[in-house]
mmCIF file of C-alpha atoms in Angstrom:
data_model
loop_
_atom_site.group_PDB
_atom_site.id
_atom_site.type_symbol
_atom_site.label_atom_id
_atom_site.label_comp_id
_atom_site.label_asym_id
_atom_site.label_seq_id
_atom_site.Cartn_x
_atom_site.Cartn_y
_atom_site.Cartn_z
ATOM 1 C CA MET X 13 -2.974 45.572 -60.023
ATOM 2 C CA ASP X 14 -5.594 45.510 -57.303
ATOM 3 C CA TYR X 15 -5.723 41.716 -57.522
ATOM 4 C CA LYS X 16 -1.930 41.425 -57.248
ATOM 5 C CA HIS X 17 -1.835 43.798 -54.247
ATOM 6 C CA SER X 18 -4.577 41.808 -52.456
ATOM 7 C CA LEU X 19 -2.745 38.547 -53.111
ATOM 8 C CA ILE X 20 0.500 39.928 -51.642
ATOM 9 C CA LYS X 21 -1.352 41.254 -48.603
ATOM 10 C CA PHE X 22 -3.150 37.914 -48.099
ATOM 11 C CA THR X 23 0.131 35.976 -48.402
ATOM 12 C CA ALA X 24 1.820 38.255 -45.842
ATOM 13 C CA VAL X 25 -1.025 37.874 -43.326
ATOM 14 C CA LEU X 26 -1.166 34.111 -43.911
ATOM 15 C CA SER X 27 2.586 33.719 -43.356
ATOM 16 C CA LEU X 28 2.408 35.738 -40.118
ATOM 17 C CA PHE X 29 -0.521 33.603 -38.967
ATOM 18 C CA LEU X 30 1.241 30.322 -39.785
ATOM 19 C CA THR X 31 4.471 31.505 -38.155
ATOM 20 C CA GLY X 32 2.524 32.298 -34.990
ATOM 21 C CA ILE X 33 0.871 28.864 -34.984
ATOM 22 C CA SER X 34 4.159 27.066 -35.436
ATOM 23 C CA THR X 35 5.466 28.577 -32.202
ATOM 24 C CA ILE X 36 2.463 27.448 -30.146
ATOM 25 C CA ASN X 37 3.287 24.403 -28.069
ATOM 26 C CA PHE X 38 0.515 21.838 -28.204
ATOM 27 C CA THR X 39 0.680 19.345 -25.350
ATOM 28 C CA PRO X 40 -1.931 16.632 -25.549
ATOM 29 C CA ASN X 41 -3.880 16.039 -22.346
ATOM 30 C CA THR X 42 -3.174 12.391 -21.592
ATOM 31 C CA GLY X 43 -4.625 12.467 -18.091
ATOM 32 C CA THR X 44 -5.943 14.758 -15.459
ATOM 33 C CA THR X 45 -3.931 15.883 -12.491
ATOM 34 C CA GLN X 46 -6.135 13.727 -10.271
ATOM 35 C CA GLN X 47 -5.367 10.623 -12.355
ATOM 36 C CA VAL X 48 -1.636 11.284 -12.151
ATOM 37 C CA GLN X 49 -1.836 11.858 -8.391
ATOM 38 C CA ALA X 50 -3.904 8.685 -7.925
ATOM 39 C CA ALA X 51 -1.384 6.634 -9.919
ATOM 40 C CA THR X 52 1.494 8.084 -7.886
ATOM 41 C CA LYS X 53 -0.332 7.365 -4.624
ATOM 42 C CA LYS X 54 -1.084 3.791 -5.731
ATOM 43 C CA SER X 55 2.562 3.241 -6.694
ATOM 44 C CA SER X 56 3.721 4.575 -3.320
ATOM 45 C CA LYS X 57 1.182 2.365 -1.544
ATOM 46 C CA THR X 58 2.341 -0.711 -3.489
ATOM 47 C CA LYS X 59 5.964 0.024 -2.567
ATOM 48 C CA LYS X 60 5.016 0.331 1.110
ATOM 49 C CA LEU X 61 3.028 -2.917 1.059
ATOM 50 C CA ASN X 62 5.917 -4.748 -0.596
ATOM 51 C CA ALA X 63 8.266 -3.312 2.031
ATOM 52 C CA VAL X 64 5.884 -4.406 4.820
ATOM 53 C CA THR X 65 5.742 -7.933 3.400
ATOM 54 C CA LYS X 66 9.515 -8.109 2.979
ATOM 55 C CA LEU X 67 10.235 -6.840 6.498
ATOM 56 C CA ALA X 68 7.644 -9.179 8.049
ATOM 57 C CA LYS X 69 9.298 -12.177 6.350
ATOM 58 C CA LYS X 70 12.703 -10.957 7.533
ATOM 59 C CA GLN X 71 11.542 -11.306 11.165
ATOM 60 C CA VAL X 72 10.876 -15.056 10.794
ATOM 61 C CA GLY X 73 12.948 -17.014 13.295
ATOM 62 C CA LYS X 74 13.087 -14.276 15.926
ATOM 63 C CA ARG X 75 11.946 -14.996 19.480
ATOM 64 C CA TYR X 76 8.444 -14.535 20.874
ATOM 65 C CA VAL X 77 8.439 -12.587 24.130
ATOM 66 C CA TRP X 78 5.158 -11.366 25.566
ATOM 67 C CA GLY X 79 5.083 -7.547 25.445
ATOM 68 C CA ALA X 80 8.130 -7.265 23.148
ATOM 69 C CA THR X 81 8.091 -4.761 20.292
ATOM 70 C CA GLY X 82 11.331 -5.637 18.492
ATOM 71 C CA PRO X 83 13.752 -5.577 16.942
ATOM 72 C CA SER X 84 15.131 -8.853 18.368
ATOM 73 C CA SER X 85 11.915 -10.300 19.829
ATOM 74 C CA PHE X 86 8.187 -9.711 19.481
ATOM 75 C CA ASP X 87 4.734 -10.595 20.626
ATOM 76 C CA CYS X 88 2.071 -10.708 17.886
ATOM 77 C CA SER X 89 0.897 -7.092 18.067
ATOM 78 C CA GLY X 90 4.441 -5.846 18.692
ATOM 79 C CA LEU X 91 5.522 -7.487 15.421
ATOM 80 C CA VAL X 92 2.684 -5.817 13.510
ATOM 81 C CA GLN X 93 3.385 -2.434 15.086
ATOM 82 C CA TYR X 94 7.140 -2.692 14.401
ATOM 83 C CA VAL X 95 6.793 -3.801 10.771
ATOM 84 C CA TYR X 96 4.241 -1.123 9.888
ATOM 85 C CA ARG X 97 6.194 1.640 11.622
ATOM 86 C CA LYS X 98 9.493 0.705 9.941
ATOM 87 C CA ALA X 99 8.339 -0.365 6.467
ATOM 88 C CA GLY X 100 4.882 1.130 6.045
ATOM 89 C CA ASP X 101 5.514 4.519 7.659
ATOM 90 C CA LYS X 102 2.331 3.880 9.643
ATOM 91 C CA ASN X 103 1.925 4.133 13.400
ATOM 92 C CA LEU X 104 -0.422 1.460 14.689
ATOM 93 C CA PRO X 105 -1.666 1.002 18.244
ATOM 94 C CA ARG X 106 0.307 -1.320 20.522
ATOM 95 C CA THR X 107 -2.239 -4.062 21.269
ATOM 96 C CA THR X 108 -4.197 -6.529 19.136
ATOM 97 C CA TYR X 109 -7.362 -5.287 20.813
ATOM 98 C CA SER X 110 -6.661 -1.732 19.563
ATOM 99 C CA GLN X 111 -5.199 -2.704 16.174
ATOM 100 C CA VAL X 112 -8.476 -4.364 15.149
ATOM 101 C CA ASN X 113 -10.110 -0.909 15.250
ATOM 102 C CA VAL X 114 -7.757 0.558 12.610
ATOM 103 C CA GLY X 115 -8.253 0.378 8.848
ATOM 104 C CA LYS X 116 -10.934 -0.915 6.539
ATOM 105 C CA LYS X 117 -12.594 -4.290 7.029
ATOM 106 C CA VAL X 118 -11.892 -6.671 4.130
ATOM 107 C CA SER X 119 -13.242 -10.068 3.181
ATOM 108 C CA LEU X 120 -11.054 -13.039 4.040
ATOM 109 C CA LYS X 121 -11.690 -14.183 0.457
ATOM 110 C CA HIS X 122 -10.069 -11.033 -0.972
ATOM 111 C CA LEU X 123 -6.879 -10.666 1.034
ATOM 112 C CA LYS X 124 -3.988 -8.570 -0.255
ATOM 113 C CA LYS X 125 -0.390 -8.383 0.899
ATOM 114 C CA GLY X 126 -0.099 -6.372 4.082
ATOM 115 C CA ASP X 127 -3.619 -7.032 5.367
ATOM 116 C CA LEU X 128 -3.838 -7.628 9.098
ATOM 117 C CA LEU X 129 -5.381 -10.955 10.107
ATOM 118 C CA PHE X 130 -7.176 -11.323 13.436
ATOM 119 C CA TRP X 131 -8.185 -14.400 15.398
ATOM 120 C CA GLY X 132 -10.997 -14.395 17.951
ATOM 121 C CA SER X 133 -13.923 -12.057 17.442
ATOM 122 C CA ALA X 134 -13.857 -8.647 15.779
ATOM 123 C CA SER X 135 -14.713 -7.059 19.117
ATOM 124 C CA ALA X 136 -12.261 -9.144 21.172
ATOM 125 C CA PRO X 137 -9.389 -10.516 19.076
ATOM 126 C CA TYR X 138 -6.632 -12.458 20.810
ATOM 127 C CA HIS X 139 -4.068 -12.732 17.993
ATOM 128 C CA VAL X 140 -2.873 -10.781 14.916
ATOM 129 C CA GLY X 141 -0.624 -11.526 11.940
ATOM 130 C CA ILE X 142 0.334 -10.007 8.569
ATOM 131 C CA TYR X 143 -0.827 -11.561 5.302
ATOM 132 C CA VAL X 144 2.170 -11.865 2.951
ATOM 133 C CA GLY X 145 0.441 -13.321 -0.120
ATOM 134 C CA GLY X 146 0.146 -16.802 -1.563
ATOM 135 C CA GLY X 147 -2.135 -17.980 1.240
ATOM 136 C CA LYS X 148 0.570 -17.316 3.846
ATOM 137 C CA TYR X 149 0.964 -15.020 6.833
ATOM 138 C CA VAL X 150 3.696 -14.029 9.283
ATOM 139 C CA HIS X 151 3.000 -13.846 13.010
ATOM 140 C CA ALA X 152 4.672 -14.075 16.382
ATOM 141 C CA ALA X 153 3.123 -17.377 17.386
ATOM 142 C CA THR X 154 4.199 -18.632 20.828
ATOM 143 C CA PRO X 155 7.328 -18.639 23.012
ATOM 144 C CA ALA X 156 8.133 -22.128 21.693
ATOM 145 C CA GLN X 157 7.598 -21.241 18.014
ATOM 146 C CA GLY X 158 8.695 -17.601 17.768
ATOM 147 C CA VAL X 159 7.984 -15.586 14.620
ATOM 148 C CA ARG X 160 6.786 -17.894 11.852
ATOM 149 C CA LYS X 161 5.499 -17.842 8.302
ATOM 150 C CA GLN X 162 2.549 -20.185 7.974
ATOM 151 C CA THR X 163 -0.130 -21.210 5.515
ATOM 152 C CA LEU X 164 -3.711 -20.227 6.262
ATOM 153 C CA SER X 165 -5.593 -23.353 7.302
ATOM 154 C CA THR X 166 -9.114 -24.235 8.293
ATOM 155 C CA TYR X 167 -7.738 -25.433 11.633
ATOM 156 C CA PHE X 168 -6.460 -21.966 12.586
ATOM 157 C CA TYR X 169 -8.321 -19.614 10.246
ATOM 158 C CA PRO X 170 -8.597 -15.896 11.058
ATOM 159 C CA SER X 171 -11.965 -14.425 11.922
ATOM 160 C CA ALA X 172 -11.372 -10.920 10.517
ATOM 161 C CA ALA X 173 -9.046 -8.903 8.286
ATOM 162 C CA LYS X 174 -8.250 -5.203 8.068
ATOM 163 C CA ARG X 175 -6.480 -3.167 5.387
ATOM 164 C CA VAL X 176 -4.488 -0.379 7.024
ATOM 165 C CA LEU X 177 -2.627 1.034 3.995
#
């Protein structure tokens, strides 16, 4: 009888234990909070850069007017400031000379969409454009040419690049 009583007691405890385990919710840890936040931030950044590229291309054909900041005409730094404010949710300084001081310096061999391209020296640039991928950039060129999309060439190659997003 003692054996039978112990077996019943053991079975009762075991069933309570197993019932308790079955109600525990096991959620596997597939990534840390930091990894999820980093992925979300990267996705948001990619969306902004795509929006910057798209808006820059949309300005092609508009007039160049010295000192203009859009939306119907631009000078080179006004175009950059306008596009980044509208599509990148980023306020950049007004002039090329000030814009070159924003962001992280990047190699001209490793350009990504949205990078700012500068002509002249890093300390005294005279022109800025937006890299849109595929070896091309958009810039407000001259009063005769207006806003254009052009291919990077050795004839008119930028001297510096900055990543601002």
